[in-house]
Amino acid sequence: MTFDGSLIIDSLPRLMDGLWITLRLYVLALTCGTTLAIALVLMRISSKKYLSWPVMGYIYFFRGTPILVQLFIIYYGLPQLEFIRTGPLWTFFREPFFCAWFALTLNVAAYTAEIFRGGILGVNSGLVEASKALGMTYTQTFRKVTAPIAFKLSLPAYSNEMISVLKATALASTVTIFDVTGVARKIVAETFAPYEIFLSAAIIYLVLAWVIQNGVRHLERRISRYAN
Amino acid sequence: MKSIFGIALAAGMSLAILIAPAARAETIRVGTTCTYFPFNFKDSDGNLSGYDVDVANEVVKRIGAEIEFVCQAWDGLIPAILSEKFDLIVASMSITPDRQKKLDFSVPYRISEGRIIGRTDANHNLFNEDGTPIVEAFEGLRLGLPRSSVYDRWTDAFLPKVEILGYDSPDSMYLDLQNGRVDLIFTNPMKAHLSFLAADGIEGYEFVSPAINEQDYFGTGAGIALRKGNEDLQARLDEALVAMREDGTLDEFSLRYFPFTIYPE
């Protein structure tokens, strides 16, 4: 077999159709997951066990099982339950895109909650004590002191998660969705040239990863502009 | 230093002996998916079985070679044979003009056609009397089909208004039809008859299309694929298959799995 570079050029426009779906899935899962993570981490660091324990279980489940398995449970497993298939939730779970978004969001939330928790634990306890000495309430301290510093500390690990999720969107192709990977598999089936086509798909992911990496780097530089 | 060299040499030689084929007989490696009941699948004892497997075993026996099966997911079969992971594909692969650009095929050993299945109570009216699709009738409907297949190509060409969902296995397609995620599925009618329509506990589904078998898309049937430039092997395969058709062997294989014969006249 020979390498056919023109196939890469020819396949790019069609892969762009998939890119739109990949991007939509990615942005929605990342924003919703991160929002959910904030709620989860607040519960997780609470001293009340009825708040922290369920979150611990949730995080354990989603970090301890492959995303592919979770996606199959949501996509193929849930419709086996009568009340899902006949109930109002079916409007959502009927859609493959919703199932993929749902699985990714729950995943992002679990990982990001742990990342944020690490950030919060990393905040110097002296700062918290100083705030208390100034008469700030617990909530004020958390909002004005702990959270901003914790966010900055979490950023490197969070940017890692952002890139992981980008790559995880490729799993959507296993539940009938034509994202970048889904389209690539379809073109491979027509051209029988897996090398060239998957290479094109890889280039698209690399470009996206580059954008994310640089975005985070700018953000990091910006929020630490008073640090030194 | 010398002793290390000696050990390496001995190790190399014993490795060579281990790898060398035990017998002199020609071994032919056959790629198939191993998951496509009743054509090529693992039975409850884990043995590879099915119509494709029977045909492959018999053909290779008749040309006097040893057989070795390799299981490979459908969408990787052609890339794998091109990179010489195996020598033949016997996996219900239709002989289509597109595939013939990359591969040679034996004479067909099975018919190739597709039919669309839908819910009986949906009263679908999707095809004209002459068997051509009513393009408008497909608007707003979801059609499940095997990804990277003849069904896929035909749908792209004739049903521009339908929404396509691509599946990796027919079984998840049947499941999603039952769940209501898709309105229609486009599939191999022989398989669908056995695995779905005639299966226990399945009711309320029917074929909603005639047999679809345009040669440009469905080819002349399913055949054995091989890399280009093996005219000698191709001739031996053809000879064996023609003989099997004439002496009733293909009849026998068909009737093992179906109440009808499934090779082209």
CSV table of C-alpha atoms in Angstrom, one decimal:
chain,number,residue,atom,x,y,z
A,1,MET,CA,0.0,0.0,0.0
A,2,THR,CA,1.2,3.5,-0.8
A,3,PHE,CA,0.6,6.7,1.1
A,4,ASP,CA,-1.8,8.9,-0.7
A,5,GLY,CA,-1.5,12.5,0.6
A,6,SER,CA,-4.3,13.8,-1.6
A,7,LEU,CA,-6.8,11.6,0.4
A,8,ILE,CA,-6.0,13.7,3.5
A,9,ILE,CA,-6.9,16.9,1.6
A,10,ASP,CA,-10.0,15.3,0.1
A,11,SER,CA,-11.3,14.0,3.5
A,12,LEU,CA,-10.9,17.3,5.4
A,13,PRO,CA,-14.1,19.0,4.2
A,14,ARG,CA,-16.2,16.0,5.2
A,15,LEU,CA,-14.4,15.7,8.5
A,16,MET,CA,-15.4,19.3,9.2
A,17,ASP,CA,-19.1,18.2,9.3
A,18,GLY,CA,-18.1,15.9,12.1
A,19,LEU,CA,-16.0,18.7,13.7
A,20,TRP,CA,-19.2,20.7,14.4
A,21,ILE,CA,-20.7,17.8,16.3
A,22,THR,CA,-17.5,17.1,18.2
A,23,LEU,CA,-17.2,20.8,19.2
A,24,ARG,CA,-20.8,21.0,20.3
A,25,LEU,CA,-20.5,17.9,22.4
A,26,TYR,CA,-17.2,19.1,23.8
A,27,VAL,CA,-18.3,22.6,24.8
A,28,LEU,CA,-21.6,21.4,26.3
A,29,ALA,CA,-20.1,18.6,28.3
A,30,LEU,CA,-17.2,20.7,29.6
A,31,THR,CA,-19.3,23.7,30.7
A,32,CYS,CA,-22.1,21.6,32.2
A,33,GLY,CA,-19.7,19.2,33.8
A,34,THR,CA,-17.7,22.0,35.4
A,35,THR,CA,-20.7,23.7,36.7
A,36,LEU,CA,-21.9,20.4,38.3
A,37,ALA,CA,-18.4,19.9,39.7
A,38,ILE,CA,-18.6,23.2,41.6
A,39,ALA,CA,-21.8,22.0,43.3
A,40,LEU,CA,-20.2,18.6,43.9
A,41,VAL,CA,-17.0,19.9,45.4
A,42,LEU,CA,-19.0,22.1,47.9
A,43,MET,CA,-20.8,19.0,49.0
A,44,ARG,CA,-17.6,16.9,49.0
A,45,ILE,CA,-15.7,19.3,51.4
A,46,SER,CA,-18.7,19.7,53.7
A,47,SER,CA,-18.3,18.3,57.2
A,48,LYS,CA,-21.9,16.9,57.0
A,49,LYS,CA,-21.6,13.2,56.0
A,50,TYR,CA,-25.0,13.1,54.3
A,51,LEU,CA,-23.6,15.7,51.8
A,52,SER,CA,-20.0,14.4,51.4
A,53,TRP,CA,-20.6,10.6,51.3
A,54,PRO,CA,-22.9,10.4,48.3
A,55,VAL,CA,-20.5,12.6,46.3
A,56,MET,CA,-17.6,10.3,47.3
A,57,GLY,CA,-19.6,7.4,46.0
A,58,TYR,CA,-20.4,9.2,42.8
A,59,ILE,CA,-16.8,10.2,42.2
A,60,TYR,CA,-15.6,6.7,42.9
A,61,PHE,CA,-18.1,5.2,40.4
A,62,PHE,CA,-17.3,7.6,37.6
A,63,ARG,CA,-13.5,7.5,38.0
A,64,GLY,CA,-13.4,3.8,38.6
A,65,THR,CA,-15.2,2.7,35.4
A,66,PRO,CA,-14.4,3.2,31.7
A,67,ILE,CA,-16.3,6.0,30.0
A,68,LEU,CA,-17.2,3.6,27.2
A,69,VAL,CA,-18.9,1.3,29.7
A,70,GLN,CA,-20.8,4.2,31.2
A,71,LEU,CA,-21.9,5.3,27.8
A,72,PHE,CA,-23.1,1.8,26.9
A,73,ILE,CA,-25.0,1.6,30.2
A,74,ILE,CA,-26.7,4.9,29.4
A,75,TYR,CA,-27.3,4.3,25.8
A,76,TYR,CA,-28.2,0.6,25.7
A,77,GLY,CA,-28.9,-0.1,29.4
A,78,LEU,CA,-31.4,2.6,30.4
A,79,PRO,CA,-33.9,1.9,27.6
A,80,GLN,CA,-34.3,-1.6,29.2
A,81,LEU,CA,-36.0,0.1,32.1
A,82,GLU,CA,-39.7,0.4,31.4
A,83,PHE,CA,-40.1,3.8,33.2
A,84,ILE,CA,-37.3,5.3,31.1
A,85,ARG,CA,-38.7,4.1,27.8
A,86,THR,CA,-42.3,5.0,28.4
A,87,GLY,CA,-41.7,8.1,30.6
A,88,PRO,CA,-41.0,11.7,29.8
A,89,LEU,CA,-37.3,11.2,30.1
A,90,TRP,CA,-37.3,9.1,26.9
A,91,THR,CA,-37.5,12.3,24.9
A,92,PHE,CA,-33.9,12.9,26.0
A,93,PHE,CA,-32.5,9.4,26.2
A,94,ARG,CA,-33.9,8.6,22.8
A,95,GLU,CA,-31.3,11.0,21.3
A,96,PRO,CA,-27.8,9.5,20.9
A,97,PHE,CA,-26.3,13.0,21.2
A,98,PHE,CA,-28.0,13.5,24.6
A,99,CYS,CA,-26.7,10.1,25.8
A,100,ALA,CA,-23.1,11.0,24.8
A,101,TRP,CA,-23.4,14.4,26.4
A,102,PHE,CA,-24.9,13.0,29.5
A,103,ALA,CA,-22.1,10.4,30.0
A,104,LEU,CA,-19.3,12.9,29.3
A,105,THR,CA,-20.9,15.6,31.6
A,106,LEU,CA,-21.1,13.2,34.5
A,107,ASN,CA,-17.5,12.2,33.9
A,108,VAL,CA,-16.2,15.7,33.7
A,109,ALA,CA,-18.1,16.6,36.9
A,110,ALA,CA,-16.5,13.7,38.8
A,111,TYR,CA,-12.9,14.4,37.7
A,112,THR,CA,-13.2,18.1,38.0
A,113,ALA,CA,-14.7,18.0,41.5
A,114,GLU,CA,-11.6,16.1,42.6
A,115,ILE,CA,-9.3,18.6,40.9
A,116,PHE,CA,-11.1,21.5,42.6
A,117,ARG,CA,-10.9,19.7,45.9
A,118,GLY,CA,-7.2,19.3,45.5
A,119,GLY,CA,-7.0,23.1,44.8
A,120,ILE,CA,-9.0,23.9,47.9
A,121,LEU,CA,-6.8,21.7,50.1
A,122,GLY,CA,-3.8,23.4,48.6
A,123,VAL,CA,-4.8,26.9,49.9
A,124,ASN,CA,-2.6,28.0,52.8
A,125,SER,CA,-4.5,27.6,56.0
A,126,GLY,CA,-2.8,30.8,57.3
A,127,LEU,CA,-4.8,32.8,54.8
A,128,VAL,CA,-8.1,31.3,56.0
A,129,GLU,CA,-7.1,32.0,59.6
A,130,ALA,CA,-6.1,35.6,58.7
A,131,SER,CA,-9.6,36.1,57.1
A,132,LYS,CA,-11.2,34.8,60.2
A,133,ALA,CA,-9.2,37.2,62.3
A,134,LEU,CA,-10.4,40.0,60.1
A,135,GLY,CA,-13.9,39.1,60.9
A,136,MET,CA,-14.9,37.5,57.6
A,137,THR,CA,-17.6,34.9,57.7
A,138,TYR,CA,-17.0,31.4,56.4
A,139,THR,CA,-18.9,32.1,53.2
A,140,GLN,CA,-17.0,35.4,52.6
A,141,THR,CA,-13.7,33.7,53.2
A,142,PHE,CA,-14.6,30.9,50.7
A,143,ARG,CA,-15.7,33.3,48.0
A,144,LYS,CA,-13.1,36.0,48.3
A,145,VAL,CA,-10.0,34.0,49.5
A,146,THR,CA,-10.2,30.3,49.1
A,147,ALA,CA,-12.0,29.9,45.8
A,148,PRO,CA,-9.9,32.2,43.7
A,149,ILE,CA,-6.6,30.8,45.0
A,150,ALA,CA,-8.0,27.2,44.7
A,151,PHE,CA,-9.0,27.9,41.1
A,152,LYS,CA,-5.5,29.1,40.2
A,153,LEU,CA,-4.0,26.0,41.9
A,154,SER,CA,-6.4,23.7,40.0
A,155,LEU,CA,-5.8,25.2,36.6
A,156,PRO,CA,-2.9,23.0,35.4
A,157,ALA,CA,-4.7,19.8,36.4
A,158,TYR,CA,-8.0,21.1,34.9
A,159,SER,CA,-6.3,21.9,31.6
A,160,ASN,CA,-5.3,18.2,31.5
A,161,GLU,CA,-8.9,17.2,32.1
A,162,MET,CA,-10.0,19.6,29.3
A,163,ILE,CA,-7.8,17.7,26.8
A,164,SER,CA,-8.9,14.3,28.1
A,165,VAL,CA,-12.5,15.2,27.5
A,166,LEU,CA,-11.8,16.3,24.0
A,167,LYS,CA,-10.3,12.9,23.2
A,168,ALA,CA,-13.2,11.2,25.1
A,169,THR,CA,-15.7,12.8,22.7
A,170,ALA,CA,-14.5,10.2,20.1
A,171,LEU,CA,-16.4,7.6,22.0
A,172,ALA,CA,-19.6,9.2,20.7
A,173,SER,CA,-18.9,7.4,17.4
A,174,THR,CA,-19.7,4.1,19.1
A,175,VAL,CA,-23.3,5.1,19.6
A,176,THR,CA,-24.1,6.0,16.0
A,177,ILE,CA,-23.0,9.7,16.2
A,178,PHE,CA,-21.0,11.0,13.2
A,179,ASP,CA,-18.5,13.1,15.1
A,180,VAL,CA,-14.9,13.5,13.7
A,181,THR,CA,-14.1,9.9,14.5
A,182,GLY,CA,-17.5,8.7,13.3
A,183,VAL,CA,-17.0,10.4,10.0
A,184,ALA,CA,-13.4,9.2,9.7
A,185,ARG,CA,-14.6,5.6,10.2
A,186,LYS,CA,-17.2,6.1,7.5
A,187,ILE,CA,-14.7,7.5,5.0
A,188,VAL,CA,-12.2,4.7,5.8
A,189,ALA,CA,-15.0,2.2,4.9
A,190,GLU,CA,-15.3,3.9,1.5
A,191,THR,CA,-11.7,4.4,0.7
A,192,PHE,CA,-10.1,1.5,2.6
A,193,ALA,CA,-7.3,3.9,3.6
A,194,PRO,CA,-7.2,3.9,7.4
A,195,TYR,CA,-3.8,5.4,7.6
A,196,GLU,CA,-4.5,8.6,5.7
A,197,ILE,CA,-8.0,9.2,7.0
A,198,PHE,CA,-7.3,8.6,10.7
A,199,LEU,CA,-4.2,10.8,10.3
A,200,SER,CA,-6.5,13.6,9.1
A,201,ALA,CA,-8.7,13.1,12.1
A,202,ALA,CA,-5.7,13.1,14.4
A,203,ILE,CA,-4.6,16.4,12.9
A,204,ILE,CA,-8.0,17.9,13.7
A,205,TYR,CA,-7.8,16.8,17.3
A,206,LEU,CA,-4.2,18.1,17.5
A,207,VAL,CA,-5.3,21.5,16.4
A,208,LEU,CA,-8.1,21.6,18.9
A,209,ALA,CA,-5.8,20.5,21.7
A,210,TRP,CA,-3.3,23.2,20.7
A,211,VAL,CA,-6.1,25.8,20.9
A,212,ILE,CA,-7.1,24.6,24.4
A,213,GLN,CA,-3.5,24.4,25.6
A,214,ASN,CA,-2.8,27.9,24.5
A,215,GLY,CA,-6.1,29.3,25.9
A,216,VAL,CA,-5.3,27.9,29.3
A,217,ARG,CA,-1.7,29.2,29.2
A,218,HIS,CA,-3.0,32.7,28.5
A,219,LEU,CA,-5.5,32.4,31.3
A,220,GLU,CA,-2.8,31.1,33.7
A,221,ARG,CA,-0.6,34.1,32.8
A,222,ARG,CA,-3.4,36.5,33.3
A,223,ILE,CA,-4.6,35.3,36.7
A,224,SER,CA,-1.0,35.1,38.0
A,225,ARG,CA,-0.1,38.6,36.7
A,226,TYR,CA,0.3,39.9,40.3
A,227,ALA,CA,2.0,36.8,41.6
A,228,ASN,CA,5.6,37.8,41.2
B,1,MET,CA,31.5,-12.4,24.8
B,2,LYS,CA,31.8,-15.5,22.8
B,3,SER,CA,29.4,-17.4,25.1
B,4,ILE,CA,26.8,-14.6,24.9
B,5,PHE,CA,27.0,-14.8,21.1
B,6,GLY,CA,26.6,-18.5,21.3
B,7,ILE,CA,23.5,-18.2,23.5
B,8,ALA,CA,22.0,-15.7,21.2
B,9,LEU,CA,22.6,-17.9,18.3
B,10,ALA,CA,21.1,-20.9,20.0
B,11,ALA,CA,18.1,-18.9,21.1
B,12,GLY,CA,17.7,-17.6,17.5
B,13,MET,CA,17.8,-21.1,16.1
B,14,SER,CA,15.3,-22.6,18.5
B,15,LEU,CA,13.0,-19.6,17.8
B,16,ALA,CA,13.3,-20.4,14.1
B,17,ILE,CA,12.5,-24.0,14.7
B,18,LEU,CA,9.4,-23.0,16.8
B,19,ILE,CA,8.1,-20.6,14.2
B,20,ALA,CA,8.7,-22.9,11.2
B,21,PRO,CA,5.5,-24.6,10.0
B,22,ALA,CA,5.0,-28.1,11.3
B,23,ALA,CA,3.7,-29.4,8.0
B,24,ARG,CA,4.5,-28.5,4.5
B,25,ALA,CA,0.9,-28.0,3.5
B,26,GLU,CA,-0.1,-24.5,2.3
B,27,THR,CA,-1.9,-22.6,5.0
B,28,ILE,CA,-4.6,-20.1,4.0
B,29,ARG,CA,-5.6,-17.5,6.5
B,30,VAL,CA,-9.2,-16.4,6.3
B,31,GLY,CA,-10.4,-13.2,7.8
B,32,THR,CA,-14.0,-13.0,9.1
B,33,THR,CA,-15.9,-11.1,11.7
B,34,CYS,CA,-16.8,-14.0,13.9
B,35,THR,CA,-19.9,-12.1,15.2
B,36,TYR,CA,-22.4,-12.3,12.3
B,37,PHE,CA,-24.9,-14.9,13.1
B,38,PRO,CA,-25.8,-17.1,11.2
B,39,PHE,CA,-23.0,-16.5,8.7
B,40,ASN,CA,-19.9,-16.4,10.8
B,41,PHE,CA,-20.2,-16.6,14.6
B,42,LYS,CA,-18.9,-18.5,17.6
B,43,ASP,CA,-21.4,-21.1,18.8
B,44,SER,CA,-22.1,-21.8,22.5
B,45,ASP,CA,-19.0,-24.1,22.6
B,46,GLY,CA,-16.9,-21.3,21.2
B,47,ASN,CA,-16.4,-23.0,17.8
B,48,LEU,CA,-16.5,-20.8,14.7
B,49,SER,CA,-19.6,-21.7,12.8
B,50,GLY,CA,-22.0,-20.4,10.1
B,51,TYR,CA,-22.6,-20.4,6.4
B,52,ASP,CA,-19.5,-18.4,5.5
B,53,VAL,CA,-17.4,-20.6,7.8
B,54,ASP,CA,-18.8,-23.8,6.2
B,55,VAL,CA,-18.1,-22.4,2.7
B,56,ALA,CA,-14.5,-21.3,3.7
B,57,ASN,CA,-13.7,-24.7,5.2
B,58,GLU,CA,-15.0,-26.6,2.2
B,59,VAL,CA,-13.4,-24.4,-0.4
B,60,VAL,CA,-10.0,-24.5,1.3
B,61,LYS,CA,-10.2,-28.2,1.8
B,62,ARG,CA,-11.0,-28.7,-1.9
B,63,ILE,CA,-8.0,-26.7,-3.0
B,64,GLY,CA,-5.9,-28.9,-0.8
B,65,ALA,CA,-4.7,-26.3,1.8
B,66,GLU,CA,-4.9,-25.9,5.6
B,67,ILE,CA,-7.2,-23.2,7.0
B,68,GLU,CA,-6.7,-20.7,9.8
B,69,PHE,CA,-9.4,-18.2,10.7
B,70,VAL,CA,-8.6,-14.7,11.9
B,71,CYS,CA,-11.4,-12.7,13.6
B,72,GLN,CA,-11.4,-9.0,12.6
B,73,ALA,CA,-14.1,-6.3,13.1
B,74,TRP,CA,-16.0,-5.6,9.9
B,75,ASP,CA,-14.6,-2.1,9.2
B,76,GLY,CA,-11.0,-3.3,9.5
B,77,LEU,CA,-11.4,-6.3,7.2
B,78,ILE,CA,-10.3,-4.7,3.9
B,79,PRO,CA,-7.4,-2.7,5.5
B,80,ALA,CA,-6.3,-5.9,7.2
B,81,ILE,CA,-6.2,-8.0,4.1
B,82,LEU,CA,-4.4,-5.3,2.2
B,83,SER,CA,-1.7,-5.2,4.8
B,84,GLU,CA,-1.5,-9.1,4.5
B,85,LYS,CA,-2.9,-10.0,7.9
B,86,PHE,CA,-4.7,-12.7,6.1
B,87,ASP,CA,-5.2,-14.0,2.6
B,88,LEU,CA,-8.9,-14.3,2.0
B,89,ILE,CA,-12.0,-12.6,3.4
B,90,VAL,CA,-15.0,-14.9,3.8
B,91,ALA,CA,-17.4,-12.6,5.7
B,92,SER,CA,-20.6,-12.2,3.6
B,93,MET,CA,-18.9,-9.4,1.7
B,94,SER,CA,-20.8,-8.2,-1.3
B,95,ILE,CA,-18.9,-8.0,-4.6
B,96,THR,CA,-19.3,-4.2,-5.3
B,97,PRO,CA,-17.5,-2.1,-8.0
B,98,ASP,CA,-15.9,0.0,-5.2
B,99,ARG,CA,-14.4,-2.9,-3.4
B,100,GLN,CA,-13.3,-4.4,-6.8
B,101,LYS,CA,-11.0,-1.4,-7.2
B,102,LYS,CA,-9.0,-2.7,-4.3
B,103,LEU,CA,-9.6,-6.4,-4.3
B,104,ASP,CA,-10.5,-9.4,-6.5
B,105,PHE,CA,-13.4,-11.6,-5.8
B,106,SER,CA,-14.4,-15.2,-6.4
B,107,VAL,CA,-17.7,-16.0,-8.1
B,108,PRO,CA,-20.5,-15.3,-5.6
B,109,TYR,CA,-21.5,-18.0,-3.1
B,110,ARG,CA,-24.4,-16.1,-1.6
B,111,ILE,CA,-27.0,-13.6,-2.8
B,112,SER,CA,-26.7,-10.0,-1.6
B,113,GLU,CA,-29.7,-7.9,-0.9
B,114,GLY,CA,-31.2,-5.7,1.7
B,115,ARG,CA,-34.6,-4.9,3.1
B,116,ILE,CA,-36.0,-2.3,5.4
B,117,ILE,CA,-37.8,-3.3,8.5
B,118,GLY,CA,-40.3,-1.1,10.4
B,119,ARG,CA,-43.1,-1.4,13.0
B,120,THR,CA,-46.2,-3.0,11.6
B,121,ASP,CA,-48.5,-0.5,13.3
B,122,ALA,CA,-46.7,2.5,11.8
B,123,ASN,CA,-48.2,1.6,8.4
B,124,HIS,CA,-45.2,2.8,6.5
B,125,ASN,CA,-45.8,3.5,2.8
B,126,LEU,CA,-42.3,4.1,1.6
B,127,PHE,CA,-42.0,2.4,-1.8
B,128,ASN,CA,-43.8,2.7,-5.2
B,129,GLU,CA,-45.4,-0.2,-6.9
B,130,ASP,CA,-42.3,-0.6,-9.1
B,131,GLY,CA,-40.1,-0.9,-6.0
B,132,THR,CA,-38.5,2.5,-6.2
B,133,PRO,CA,-38.4,4.5,-2.9
B,134,ILE,CA,-40.7,7.5,-2.3
B,135,VAL,CA,-38.1,10.0,-1.3
B,136,GLU,CA,-40.5,12.3,0.5
B,137,ALA,CA,-42.0,9.6,2.6
B,138,PHE,CA,-38.6,9.2,4.4
B,139,GLU,CA,-38.5,12.7,5.6
B,140,GLY,CA,-38.3,13.0,9.4
B,141,LEU,CA,-37.7,9.2,9.8
B,142,ARG,CA,-34.7,7.7,11.4
B,143,LEU,CA,-33.0,4.8,9.7
B,144,GLY,CA,-30.5,2.5,11.4
B,145,LEU,CA,-28.0,0.6,9.3
B,146,PRO,CA,-24.7,-1.1,9.6
B,147,ARG,CA,-21.9,1.4,9.4
B,148,SER,CA,-19.6,1.0,6.4
B,149,SER,CA,-21.9,-1.3,4.4
B,150,VAL,CA,-23.6,-1.6,1.1
B,151,TYR,CA,-26.8,-0.4,2.9
B,152,ASP,CA,-25.0,2.8,3.9
B,153,ARG,CA,-23.9,3.5,0.3
B,154,TRP,CA,-27.3,2.8,-1.2
B,155,THR,CA,-29.1,5.0,1.4
B,156,ASP,CA,-26.7,7.9,0.7
B,157,ALA,CA,-27.5,7.6,-2.9
B,158,PHE,CA,-31.3,7.1,-2.8
B,159,LEU,CA,-32.7,8.5,0.5
B,160,PRO,CA,-31.4,12.0,0.9
B,161,LYS,CA,-34.1,13.0,3.4
B,162,VAL,CA,-33.7,10.2,5.9
B,163,GLU,CA,-31.7,10.6,9.1
B,164,ILE,CA,-29.0,7.9,9.3
B,165,LEU,CA,-27.7,6.2,12.5
B,166,GLY,CA,-24.7,4.0,11.9
B,167,TYR,CA,-24.3,0.8,13.9
B,168,ASP,CA,-21.4,-1.6,14.5
B,169,SER,CA,-23.6,-4.7,15.0
B,170,PRO,CA,-27.0,-5.8,13.8
B,171,ASP,CA,-28.0,-6.8,17.3
B,172,SER,CA,-27.7,-3.2,18.7
B,173,MET,CA,-29.7,-2.1,15.7
B,174,TYR,CA,-32.6,-4.5,16.5
B,175,LEU,CA,-32.5,-3.3,20.1
B,176,ASP,CA,-32.7,0.4,19.1
B,177,LEU,CA,-35.6,-0.4,16.7
B,178,GLN,CA,-37.5,-2.1,19.7
B,179,ASN,CA,-36.6,0.8,21.9
B,180,GLY,CA,-37.9,3.3,19.4
B,181,ARG,CA,-34.7,5.1,18.8
B,182,VAL,CA,-35.0,4.4,15.1
B,183,ASP,CA,-38.1,4.1,13.0
B,184,LEU,CA,-36.6,1.8,10.4
B,185,ILE,CA,-33.6,-0.5,10.0
B,186,PHE,CA,-32.0,-1.5,6.7
B,187,THR,CA,-30.4,-4.9,6.9
B,188,ASN,CA,-29.7,-8.3,5.6
B,189,PRO,CA,-33.2,-10.0,5.3
B,190,MET,CA,-31.8,-13.5,5.7
B,191,LYS,CA,-30.2,-12.6,9.0
B,192,ALA,CA,-33.1,-10.4,10.2
B,193,HIS,CA,-35.5,-13.3,9.5
B,194,LEU,CA,-33.6,-15.6,11.8
B,195,SER,CA,-32.3,-13.3,14.4
B,196,PHE,CA,-35.1,-10.8,14.7
B,197,LEU,CA,-38.4,-11.3,12.9
B,198,ALA,CA,-38.8,-15.0,13.6
B,199,ALA,CA,-37.1,-14.8,17.1
B,200,ASP,CA,-39.1,-15.6,20.3
B,201,GLY,CA,-40.8,-12.6,21.8
B,202,ILE,CA,-40.5,-10.4,18.8
B,203,GLU,CA,-43.8,-9.1,17.4
B,204,GLY,CA,-45.1,-6.2,15.5
B,205,TYR,CA,-42.3,-5.7,13.0
B,206,GLU,CA,-42.3,-6.4,9.3
B,207,PHE,CA,-40.4,-5.8,6.1
B,208,VAL,CA,-41.5,-2.4,4.7
B,209,SER,CA,-39.5,-2.5,1.5
B,210,PRO,CA,-39.1,-5.0,-1.4
B,211,ALA,CA,-35.8,-6.7,-1.8
B,212,ILE,CA,-33.2,-4.0,-2.7
B,213,ASN,CA,-30.4,-5.3,-4.7
B,214,GLU,CA,-29.2,-2.8,-7.3
B,215,GLN,CA,-26.0,-4.3,-8.7
B,216,ASP,CA,-24.1,-1.0,-8.6
B,217,TYR,CA,-24.5,-1.1,-4.8
B,218,PHE,CA,-25.2,-4.6,-3.8
B,219,GLY,CA,-23.0,-6.2,-6.5
B,220,THR,CA,-23.6,-9.7,-7.9
B,221,GLY,CA,-23.6,-11.4,-4.6
B,222,ALA,CA,-21.3,-12.1,-1.7
B,223,GLY,CA,-18.0,-13.6,-2.7
B,224,ILE,CA,-14.6,-14.5,-1.3
B,225,ALA,CA,-12.2,-11.5,-1.5
B,226,LEU,CA,-8.5,-11.8,-2.1
B,227,ARG,CA,-5.7,-9.4,-2.8
B,228,LYS,CA,-5.2,-8.4,-6.5
B,229,GLY,CA,-2.6,-10.3,-8.5
B,230,ASN,CA,-3.5,-13.8,-7.3
B,231,GLU,CA,-5.1,-15.0,-10.4
B,232,ASP,CA,-4.0,-18.6,-9.8
B,233,LEU,CA,-5.6,-18.7,-6.3
B,234,GLN,CA,-8.7,-17.0,-7.6
B,235,ALA,CA,-9.1,-19.6,-10.4
B,236,ARG,CA,-8.8,-22.4,-7.8
B,237,LEU,CA,-11.4,-20.8,-5.6
B,238,ASP,CA,-13.8,-20.3,-8.5
B,239,GLU,CA,-13.4,-23.9,-9.6
B,240,ALA,CA,-14.2,-25.2,-6.1
B,241,LEU,CA,-17.2,-22.9,-5.6
B,242,VAL,CA,-18.7,-23.8,-9.0
B,243,ALA,CA,-18.3,-27.5,-8.2
B,244,MET,CA,-19.9,-26.9,-4.7
B,245,ARG,CA,-22.9,-25.3,-6.3
B,246,GLU,CA,-23.3,-28.1,-8.8
B,247,ASP,CA,-22.9,-31.0,-6.5
B,248,GLY,CA,-25.4,-29.6,-3.9
B,249,THR,CA,-22.9,-28.7,-1.2
B,250,LEU,CA,-24.1,-25.1,-1.1
B,251,ASP,CA,-27.7,-26.4,-0.9
B,252,GLU,CA,-26.8,-28.4,2.1
B,253,PHE,CA,-25.0,-25.5,3.8
B,254,SER,CA,-27.9,-23.1,3.2
B,255,LEU,CA,-30.4,-25.5,4.7
B,256,ARG,CA,-28.3,-25.9,7.8
B,257,TYR,CA,-29.3,-22.4,8.8
B,258,PHE,CA,-32.2,-21.3,6.6
B,259,PRO,CA,-35.5,-22.8,5.4
B,260,PHE,CA,-34.4,-21.7,1.9
B,261,THR,CA,-31.3,-21.6,-0.3
B,262,ILE,CA,-29.3,-18.4,-0.4
B,263,TYR,CA,-26.9,-18.6,-3.3
B,264,PRO,CA,-27.5,-16.9,-6.7
B,265,GLU,CA,-28.9,-18.9,-9.6
